[in-house]
Amino acid sequence: MTKGKLRDLSFFLSPMVLMVFLFYLVPLVMTIYISMTRMRNWNVERYLTEFVGLYNYERLFYMFQHDPTFKAVIMTTLVFVGITLVINVFGGLALALATFFINERPASSYRLLWLLPRMSPIAVYSLVWYYFFHGSEIGTLNSILMSLGFISQPIPWGQVTPWGAWSVIIFVNGLVGVSFGMIVFTSALNQIPKELVIAARVDGASSWQISRRILIPMIKWHLLYVLTWQFLSLLTTYPHLFLLVQWDLVNRDYGTTLALYVFNTAFGRGEQDQGLAAAAAVILSIIGILGGFVTLKVLKFERMMKKPRGDF
C-alpha cells in the first residue's frame, strides 16, 4: 500500500477509531479498574483509590459456590440466552422464508405485524405482557383459561420457579428479537436471483426443498451475522427484564440475568456496590468476547470472507 493510500485510509478511519477509543476502550479500562477497588455508593473520593486487586472477583466466585440467589442468576442467564437465541434466529428465518413464498402485499402486512413489538416503547410493551401474565384474575391468560374451564384458580405464571419465570422472560424478549432476524433474512432472500427459484419450481421442487437446497445455503453470512449479534445482544439486554422484575410479575431470582444483576448492584436500591458490579461486568464482557469468537470459528467466518476486488 502506498503512502498516499495509507494517508487516505487513515483519514477516513480516524473518526471511527476515535469513537471506539472514547466510547469502548476508555469505559472498558475504567470498568476493569473499578472492579479492583472497593467502590460503593458512588463515593468516588473515598473508594476510587482503595485498590483491592482481585477481591471482587473472589467474592463473585464465592457467591457462585455458596449463594443460591447468585446461582439462580447464572442459571437464568444460561437458559435465557440459549433458548431466546434459538427462537430469535430460527424464528426470524422461518418468518422470512414463510413470507418469501407469498405475494408481496400480504407479506408486507405480515412483517409489519411482527415488527409492532419492536416499534412499541419498552414500558408499553412490557405493560401489555404484565397484564397478560398477571398472576390474579385480572390477568388475560388466567381469565381465558378460567372461562374455558381449564383452571379453577389463577396461576402466578411468573412466580412459578424456575420454568414459569423463565418462560415469561423468554417469551417477552423472544417476541421482540425475532423481528430483527426476520428483517435481515428477508433482505438477504430478496437479493437472491428469482431465476434460481423459478427454475427449481419448473423442475418440481417444493418450497421446503427450495429453502433447504437454495435459499438457506445462500444466506449463510446473514445467519452468522444474526446469530452473533443476537448472542451479544441477549447477553447484555435487561430493560424488559428490569420492568418485569420491578413489577413483581416474575420471580426476582429467576427473572434476573447477569446483565440485570450488574445494573441492580451498581444502580439499584439500598447499598450500591460498584466494585462488585464492575467485576461481574468484566466477566460478562469476557463471556461475550469468547462466545462471539467461538461462534465465528464454528461457522467458519474466514471461509465466508473474500478478498475485495480492486487494486488494494
Short mmCIF file of N, CA and C in Angstrom, two decimals, residues 47-187:
data_model
loop_
_atom_site.label_atom_id
_atom_site.label_comp_id
_atom_site.label_asym_id
_atom_site.label_seq_id
_atom_site.Cartn_x
_atom_site.Cartn_y
_atom_site.Cartn_z
N TYR A 47 -13.36 5.77 47.84
CA TYR A 47 -13.07 4.39 47.46
C TYR A 47 -12.27 4.22 46.16
N LEU A 48 -12.26 5.25 45.31
CA LEU A 48 -11.68 5.03 43.99
C LEU A 48 -10.19 4.70 44.05
N THR A 49 -9.52 5.17 45.06
CA THR A 49 -8.08 4.89 45.17
C THR A 49 -7.79 3.71 46.11
N GLU A 50 -8.84 3.08 46.63
CA GLU A 50 -8.65 1.94 47.54
C GLU A 50 -8.55 0.65 46.72
N PHE A 51 -7.38 0.32 46.29
CA PHE A 51 -7.15 -0.81 45.38
C PHE A 51 -7.16 -2.12 46.17
N VAL A 52 -7.97 -3.10 45.69
CA VAL A 52 -8.10 -4.38 46.40
C VAL A 52 -7.74 -5.58 45.51
N GLY A 53 -7.21 -5.31 44.34
CA GLY A 53 -6.80 -6.40 43.46
C GLY A 53 -8.00 -7.22 42.97
N LEU A 54 -7.91 -8.54 43.13
CA LEU A 54 -8.95 -9.44 42.61
C LEU A 54 -10.01 -9.79 43.66
N TYR A 55 -10.11 -8.99 44.70
CA TYR A 55 -11.02 -9.30 45.81
C TYR A 55 -12.47 -9.45 45.33
N ASN A 56 -12.90 -8.52 44.47
CA ASN A 56 -14.30 -8.59 44.00
C ASN A 56 -14.55 -9.83 43.15
N TYR A 57 -13.54 -10.26 42.41
CA TYR A 57 -13.68 -11.49 41.61
C TYR A 57 -13.76 -12.71 42.54
N GLU A 58 -13.01 -12.67 43.64
CA GLU A 58 -13.09 -13.76 44.63
C GLU A 58 -14.47 -13.79 45.27
N ARG A 59 -15.05 -12.61 45.52
CA ARG A 59 -16.40 -12.56 46.08
C ARG A 59 -17.41 -13.20 45.12
N LEU A 60 -17.27 -12.90 43.85
CA LEU A 60 -18.18 -13.49 42.86
C LEU A 60 -18.03 -15.00 42.83
N PHE A 61 -16.80 -15.48 42.88
CA PHE A 61 -16.56 -16.93 42.86
C PHE A 61 -17.14 -17.59 44.11
N TYR A 62 -16.99 -16.92 45.26
CA TYR A 62 -17.56 -17.45 46.50
C TYR A 62 -19.09 -17.49 46.41
N MET A 63 -19.66 -16.42 45.88
CA MET A 63 -21.12 -16.37 45.73
C MET A 63 -21.60 -17.46 44.79
N PHE A 64 -20.85 -17.70 43.73
CA PHE A 64 -21.22 -18.75 42.77
C PHE A 64 -21.24 -20.12 43.45
N GLN A 65 -20.37 -20.30 44.45
CA GLN A 65 -20.29 -21.59 45.14
C GLN A 65 -21.34 -21.73 46.24
N HIS A 66 -21.65 -20.61 46.94
CA HIS A 66 -22.45 -20.73 48.17
C HIS A 66 -23.75 -19.92 48.18
N ASP A 67 -23.96 -19.01 47.26
CA ASP A 67 -25.14 -18.16 47.29
C ASP A 67 -26.19 -18.68 46.29
N PRO A 68 -27.33 -19.21 46.78
CA PRO A 68 -28.36 -19.73 45.87
C PRO A 68 -28.92 -18.65 44.94
N THR A 69 -29.00 -17.43 45.44
CA THR A 69 -29.53 -16.34 44.60
C THR A 69 -28.63 -16.09 43.39
N PHE A 70 -27.32 -16.05 43.63
CA PHE A 70 -26.40 -15.80 42.53
C PHE A 70 -26.35 -17.00 41.57
N LYS A 71 -26.48 -18.20 42.14
CA LYS A 71 -26.55 -19.39 41.27
C LYS A 71 -27.77 -19.31 40.35
N ALA A 72 -28.89 -18.82 40.91
CA ALA A 72 -30.10 -18.66 40.09
C ALA A 72 -29.88 -17.65 38.97
N VAL A 73 -29.13 -16.59 39.28
CA VAL A 73 -28.83 -15.57 38.26
C VAL A 73 -28.02 -16.19 37.11
N ILE A 74 -27.01 -16.98 37.45
CA ILE A 74 -26.18 -17.61 36.41
C ILE A 74 -26.99 -18.60 35.59
N MET A 75 -27.80 -19.42 36.27
CA MET A 75 -28.62 -20.39 35.55
C MET A 75 -29.64 -19.69 34.66
N THR A 76 -30.24 -18.62 35.17
CA THR A 76 -31.20 -17.85 34.38
C THR A 76 -30.54 -17.25 33.14
N THR A 77 -29.32 -16.78 33.30
CA THR A 77 -28.59 -16.21 32.16
C THR A 77 -28.37 -17.26 31.08
N LEU A 78 -27.93 -18.45 31.48
CA LEU A 78 -27.67 -19.52 30.51
C LEU A 78 -28.94 -19.93 29.77
N VAL A 79 -30.01 -20.16 30.53
CA VAL A 79 -31.27 -20.60 29.91
C VAL A 79 -31.86 -19.50 29.04
N PHE A 80 -31.86 -18.29 29.56
CA PHE A 80 -32.46 -17.16 28.83
C PHE A 80 -31.74 -16.92 27.50
N VAL A 81 -30.41 -16.83 27.55
CA VAL A 81 -29.64 -16.55 26.33
C VAL A 81 -29.75 -17.72 25.35
N GLY A 82 -29.63 -18.96 25.85
CA GLY A 82 -29.64 -20.12 24.96
C GLY A 82 -30.96 -20.29 24.23
N ILE A 83 -32.07 -20.30 24.96
CA ILE A 83 -33.37 -20.56 24.33
C ILE A 83 -33.84 -19.36 23.50
N THR A 84 -33.66 -18.16 24.03
CA THR A 84 -34.10 -16.97 23.28
C THR A 84 -33.28 -16.81 21.99
N LEU A 85 -32.01 -17.19 22.04
CA LEU A 85 -31.18 -17.10 20.84
C LEU A 85 -31.72 -18.01 19.74
N VAL A 86 -32.09 -19.23 20.10
CA VAL A 86 -32.65 -20.17 19.12
C VAL A 86 -33.95 -19.61 18.54
N ILE A 87 -34.80 -19.07 19.42
CA ILE A 87 -36.07 -18.51 18.95
C ILE A 87 -35.84 -17.33 18.01
N ASN A 88 -34.94 -16.44 18.39
CA ASN A 88 -34.71 -15.24 17.59
C ASN A 88 -34.14 -15.57 16.21
N VAL A 89 -33.17 -16.50 16.16
CA VAL A 89 -32.51 -16.80 14.89
C VAL A 89 -33.41 -17.64 13.99
N PHE A 90 -33.85 -18.78 14.51
CA PHE A 90 -34.61 -19.69 13.66
C PHE A 90 -36.07 -19.22 13.49
N GLY A 91 -36.60 -18.50 14.49
CA GLY A 91 -37.93 -17.91 14.31
C GLY A 91 -37.89 -16.83 13.24
N GLY A 92 -36.86 -15.99 13.26
CA GLY A 92 -36.72 -14.97 12.23
C GLY A 92 -36.55 -15.58 10.85
N LEU A 93 -35.77 -16.67 10.77
CA LEU A 93 -35.56 -17.35 9.49
C LEU A 93 -36.86 -17.95 8.98
N ALA A 94 -37.62 -18.57 9.88
CA ALA A 94 -38.89 -19.19 9.48
C ALA A 94 -39.87 -18.12 8.97
N LEU A 95 -39.94 -16.98 9.65
CA LEU A 95 -40.84 -15.91 9.22
C LEU A 95 -40.43 -15.36 7.85
N ALA A 96 -39.12 -15.18 7.66
CA ALA A 96 -38.64 -14.65 6.38
C ALA A 96 -38.94 -15.62 5.25
N LEU A 97 -38.71 -16.93 5.48
CA LEU A 97 -38.99 -17.92 4.43
C LEU A 97 -40.50 -18.02 4.16
N ALA A 98 -41.30 -17.90 5.23
CA ALA A 98 -42.75 -18.01 5.05
C ALA A 98 -43.29 -16.87 4.20
N THR A 99 -42.76 -15.66 4.40
CA THR A 99 -43.24 -14.51 3.63
C THR A 99 -42.59 -14.43 2.25
N PHE A 100 -41.52 -15.21 2.04
CA PHE A 100 -40.84 -15.19 0.74
C PHE A 100 -41.70 -15.82 -0.34
N PHE A 101 -42.53 -16.79 0.05
CA PHE A 101 -43.28 -17.56 -0.95
C PHE A 101 -44.71 -17.07 -1.14
N ILE A 102 -45.07 -15.94 -0.53
CA ILE A 102 -46.42 -15.40 -0.73
C ILE A 102 -46.32 -14.04 -1.40
N ASN A 103 -47.47 -13.50 -1.81
CA ASN A 103 -47.48 -12.22 -2.52
C ASN A 103 -46.95 -11.10 -1.63
N GLU A 104 -46.40 -10.07 -2.27
CA GLU A 104 -45.71 -9.02 -1.54
C GLU A 104 -46.63 -8.26 -0.60
N ARG A 105 -47.86 -7.96 -1.03
CA ARG A 105 -48.75 -7.15 -0.18
C ARG A 105 -49.10 -7.86 1.13
N PRO A 106 -49.61 -9.10 1.09
CA PRO A 106 -49.86 -9.76 2.39
C PRO A 106 -48.56 -10.04 3.16
N ALA A 107 -47.46 -10.25 2.43
CA ALA A 107 -46.18 -10.48 3.11
C ALA A 107 -45.74 -9.24 3.90
N SER A 108 -45.94 -8.06 3.30
CA SER A 108 -45.56 -6.81 3.98
C SER A 108 -46.42 -6.60 5.23
N SER A 109 -47.70 -6.89 5.11
CA SER A 109 -48.60 -6.74 6.27
C SER A 109 -48.19 -7.70 7.38
N TYR A 110 -47.83 -8.90 6.99
CA TYR A 110 -47.42 -9.92 7.97
C TYR A 110 -46.14 -9.49 8.69
N ARG A 111 -45.18 -8.96 7.92
CA ARG A 111 -43.92 -8.49 8.54
C ARG A 111 -44.18 -7.31 9.46
N LEU A 112 -45.06 -6.40 9.04
CA LEU A 112 -45.37 -5.24 9.87
C LEU A 112 -45.98 -5.68 11.19
N LEU A 113 -46.81 -6.71 11.14
CA LEU A 113 -47.42 -7.23 12.37
C LEU A 113 -46.36 -7.70 13.35
N TRP A 114 -45.33 -8.37 12.84
CA TRP A 114 -44.27 -8.88 13.71
C TRP A 114 -43.32 -7.78 14.17
N LEU A 115 -43.35 -6.64 13.46
CA LEU A 115 -42.49 -5.52 13.87
C LEU A 115 -43.12 -4.66 14.97
N LEU A 116 -44.41 -4.82 15.21
CA LEU A 116 -45.09 -3.98 16.20
C LEU A 116 -44.44 -4.05 17.58
N PRO A 117 -44.06 -5.24 18.08
CA PRO A 117 -43.41 -5.26 19.40
C PRO A 117 -42.13 -4.43 19.45
N ARG A 118 -41.37 -4.45 18.36
CA ARG A 118 -40.11 -3.69 18.34
C ARG A 118 -40.38 -2.19 18.24
N MET A 119 -41.47 -1.80 17.59
CA MET A 119 -41.77 -0.39 17.43
C MET A 119 -42.42 0.19 18.68
N SER A 120 -42.93 -0.65 19.56
CA SER A 120 -43.61 -0.18 20.76
C SER A 120 -42.59 0.25 21.81
N PRO A 121 -42.88 1.31 22.57
CA PRO A 121 -41.99 1.68 23.70
C PRO A 121 -41.86 0.51 24.67
N ILE A 122 -40.69 0.39 25.28
CA ILE A 122 -40.42 -0.75 26.15
C ILE A 122 -41.43 -0.83 27.30
N ALA A 123 -41.75 0.32 27.90
CA ALA A 123 -42.67 0.32 29.04
C ALA A 123 -44.06 -0.13 28.61
N VAL A 124 -44.52 0.36 27.45
CA VAL A 124 -45.86 -0.01 26.97
C VAL A 124 -45.90 -1.49 26.62
N TYR A 125 -44.87 -1.95 25.92
CA TYR A 125 -44.81 -3.36 25.53
C TYR A 125 -44.76 -4.27 26.76
N SER A 126 -43.97 -3.90 27.74
CA SER A 126 -43.87 -4.71 28.96
C SER A 126 -45.18 -4.69 29.74
N LEU A 127 -45.85 -3.54 29.72
CA LEU A 127 -47.12 -3.43 30.45
C LEU A 127 -48.19 -4.35 29.85
N VAL A 128 -48.16 -4.48 28.52
CA VAL A 128 -49.12 -5.39 27.86
C VAL A 128 -48.95 -6.80 28.40
N TRP A 129 -47.70 -7.27 28.47
CA TRP A 129 -47.45 -8.64 28.92
C TRP A 129 -47.56 -8.77 30.44
N TYR A 130 -47.42 -7.63 31.13
CA TYR A 130 -47.67 -7.66 32.58
C TYR A 130 -49.11 -8.05 32.86
N TYR A 131 -50.03 -7.43 32.15
CA TYR A 131 -51.44 -7.76 32.37
C TYR A 131 -51.80 -9.11 31.73
N PHE A 132 -51.10 -9.48 30.70
CA PHE A 132 -51.41 -10.78 30.07
C PHE A 132 -51.04 -11.94 31.01
N PHE A 133 -49.84 -11.84 31.64
CA PHE A 133 -49.37 -12.93 32.50
C PHE A 133 -49.64 -12.67 33.98
N HIS A 134 -50.43 -11.66 34.30
CA HIS A 134 -50.65 -11.32 35.71
C HIS A 134 -51.18 -12.55 36.47
N GLY A 135 -50.69 -12.71 37.70
CA GLY A 135 -51.00 -13.93 38.44
C GLY A 135 -52.34 -13.94 39.14
N SER A 136 -53.20 -12.94 38.88
CA SER A 136 -54.52 -12.93 39.51
C SER A 136 -55.60 -13.06 38.43
N GLU A 137 -56.85 -12.84 38.83
CA GLU A 137 -57.94 -12.96 37.88
C GLU A 137 -57.95 -11.86 36.83
N ILE A 138 -57.24 -10.75 37.07
CA ILE A 138 -57.20 -9.68 36.07
C ILE A 138 -56.24 -10.03 34.93
N GLY A 139 -55.42 -11.06 35.11
CA GLY A 139 -54.52 -11.50 34.04
C GLY A 139 -55.29 -12.07 32.87
N THR A 140 -54.95 -11.63 31.66
CA THR A 140 -55.68 -12.07 30.47
C THR A 140 -55.60 -13.58 30.30
N LEU A 141 -54.41 -14.14 30.46
CA LEU A 141 -54.24 -15.59 30.27
C LEU A 141 -55.05 -16.37 31.30
N ASN A 142 -54.99 -15.95 32.55
CA ASN A 142 -55.77 -16.62 33.58
C ASN A 142 -57.26 -16.51 33.31
N SER A 143 -57.71 -15.34 32.88
CA SER A 143 -59.14 -15.14 32.60
C SER A 143 -59.62 -16.07 31.49
N ILE A 144 -58.81 -16.19 30.44
CA ILE A 144 -59.20 -17.05 29.31
C ILE A 144 -59.27 -18.51 29.75
N LEU A 145 -58.22 -18.96 30.45
CA LEU A 145 -58.18 -20.37 30.87
C LEU A 145 -59.28 -20.69 31.88
N MET A 146 -59.60 -19.73 32.78
CA MET A 146 -60.66 -19.96 33.75
C MET A 146 -62.04 -19.97 33.08
N SER A 147 -62.23 -19.10 32.11
CA SER A 147 -63.52 -19.08 31.42
C SER A 147 -63.73 -20.34 30.57
N LEU A 148 -62.63 -20.93 30.10
CA LEU A 148 -62.73 -22.18 29.32
C LEU A 148 -62.77 -23.41 30.22
N GLY A 149 -62.56 -23.22 31.52
CA GLY A 149 -62.65 -24.33 32.45
C GLY A 149 -61.38 -25.14 32.59
N PHE A 150 -60.27 -24.66 32.03
CA PHE A 150 -59.01 -25.41 32.13
C PHE A 150 -58.38 -25.30 33.52
N ILE A 151 -58.59 -24.17 34.17
CA ILE A 151 -58.07 -23.99 35.53
C ILE A 151 -59.19 -23.43 36.39
N SER A 152 -59.12 -23.70 37.70
CA SER A 152 -60.14 -23.18 38.61
C SER A 152 -59.63 -22.00 39.43
N GLN A 153 -58.31 -21.90 39.57
CA GLN A 153 -57.68 -20.83 40.34
C GLN A 153 -56.64 -20.13 39.47
N PRO A 154 -56.46 -18.81 39.66
CA PRO A 154 -55.42 -18.10 38.88
C PRO A 154 -54.04 -18.68 39.17
N ILE A 155 -53.21 -18.70 38.15
CA ILE A 155 -51.85 -19.23 38.30
C ILE A 155 -50.87 -18.06 38.23
N PRO A 156 -50.01 -17.90 39.24
CA PRO A 156 -48.98 -16.84 39.17
C PRO A 156 -47.83 -17.28 38.26
N TRP A 157 -48.02 -17.14 36.97
CA TRP A 157 -47.12 -17.73 35.98
C TRP A 157 -45.65 -17.37 36.22
N GLY A 158 -45.39 -16.10 36.42
CA GLY A 158 -44.01 -15.66 36.57
C GLY A 158 -43.38 -15.99 37.90
N GLN A 159 -44.20 -16.38 38.88
CA GLN A 159 -43.66 -16.72 40.19
C GLN A 159 -43.44 -18.22 40.34
N VAL A 160 -43.83 -18.99 39.34
CA VAL A 160 -43.57 -20.43 39.36
C VAL A 160 -42.13 -20.65 38.93
N THR A 161 -41.29 -21.09 39.87
CA THR A 161 -39.86 -21.21 39.58
C THR A 161 -39.47 -22.66 39.33
N PRO A 162 -38.45 -22.84 38.46
CA PRO A 162 -37.83 -21.79 37.66
C PRO A 162 -38.49 -21.58 36.30
N TRP A 163 -39.21 -22.60 35.79
CA TRP A 163 -39.61 -22.53 34.38
C TRP A 163 -40.73 -21.54 34.11
N GLY A 164 -41.57 -21.26 35.11
CA GLY A 164 -42.60 -20.26 34.91
C GLY A 164 -42.00 -18.89 34.65
N ALA A 165 -41.06 -18.50 35.52
CA ALA A 165 -40.38 -17.21 35.34
C ALA A 165 -39.56 -17.19 34.05
N TRP A 166 -38.85 -18.28 33.78
CA TRP A 166 -38.03 -18.34 32.56
C TRP A 166 -38.90 -18.25 31.31
N SER A 167 -40.04 -18.94 31.34
CA SER A 167 -40.91 -18.93 30.15
C SER A 167 -41.42 -17.53 29.84
N VAL A 168 -41.76 -16.78 30.89
CA VAL A 168 -42.29 -15.43 30.67
C VAL A 168 -41.22 -14.52 30.08
N ILE A 169 -40.02 -14.50 30.67
CA ILE A 169 -38.99 -13.58 30.16
C ILE A 169 -38.50 -14.00 28.77
N ILE A 170 -38.47 -15.31 28.50
CA ILE A 170 -38.06 -15.77 27.17
C ILE A 170 -39.12 -15.40 26.13
N PHE A 171 -40.38 -15.58 26.48
CA PHE A 171 -41.46 -15.25 25.55
C PHE A 171 -41.46 -13.75 25.23
N VAL A 172 -41.39 -12.92 26.25
CA VAL A 172 -41.46 -11.46 26.04
C VAL A 172 -40.28 -10.97 25.20
N ASN A 173 -39.07 -11.44 25.50
CA ASN A 173 -37.89 -10.99 24.75
C ASN A 173 -37.80 -11.65 23.39
N GLY A 174 -38.25 -12.90 23.29
CA GLY A 174 -38.19 -13.59 22.01
C GLY A 174 -39.10 -12.94 20.98
N LEU A 175 -40.24 -12.45 21.44
CA LEU A 175 -41.18 -11.82 20.52
C LEU A 175 -40.61 -10.52 19.94
N VAL A 176 -39.77 -9.86 20.70
CA VAL A 176 -39.13 -8.63 20.21
C VAL A 176 -37.98 -8.98 19.28
N GLY A 177 -37.15 -9.93 19.69
CA GLY A 177 -35.93 -10.22 18.94
C GLY A 177 -36.16 -10.91 17.62
N VAL A 178 -37.26 -11.65 17.49
CA VAL A 178 -37.47 -12.42 16.27
C VAL A 178 -37.65 -11.51 15.06
N SER A 179 -38.14 -10.29 15.27
CA SER A 179 -38.36 -9.37 14.13
C SER A 179 -37.04 -8.91 13.53
N PHE A 180 -35.98 -8.82 14.34
CA PHE A 180 -34.68 -8.39 13.81
C PHE A 180 -34.16 -9.40 12.80
N GLY A 181 -34.19 -10.69 13.17
CA GLY A 181 -33.75 -11.73 12.24
C GLY A 181 -34.62 -11.76 11.00
N MET A 182 -35.93 -11.56 11.18
CA MET A 182 -36.83 -11.59 10.03
C MET A 182 -36.47 -10.52 9.00
N ILE A 183 -36.16 -9.31 9.46
CA ILE A 183 -35.82 -8.21 8.55
C ILE A 183 -34.52 -8.51 7.82
N VAL A 184 -33.50 -8.97 8.55
CA VAL A 184 -32.20 -9.26 7.92
C VAL A 184 -32.34 -10.39 6.90
N PHE A 185 -33.02 -11.46 7.27
CA PHE A 185 -33.16 -12.59 6.36
C PHE A 185 -34.04 -12.25 5.15
N THR A 186 -35.06 -11.44 5.37
CA THR A 186 -35.92 -11.02 4.25
C THR A 186 -35.11 -10.22 3.24
N SER A 187 -34.29 -9.31 3.74
CA SER A 187 -33.43 -8.52 2.85
C SER A 187 -32.48 -9.42 2.08
#
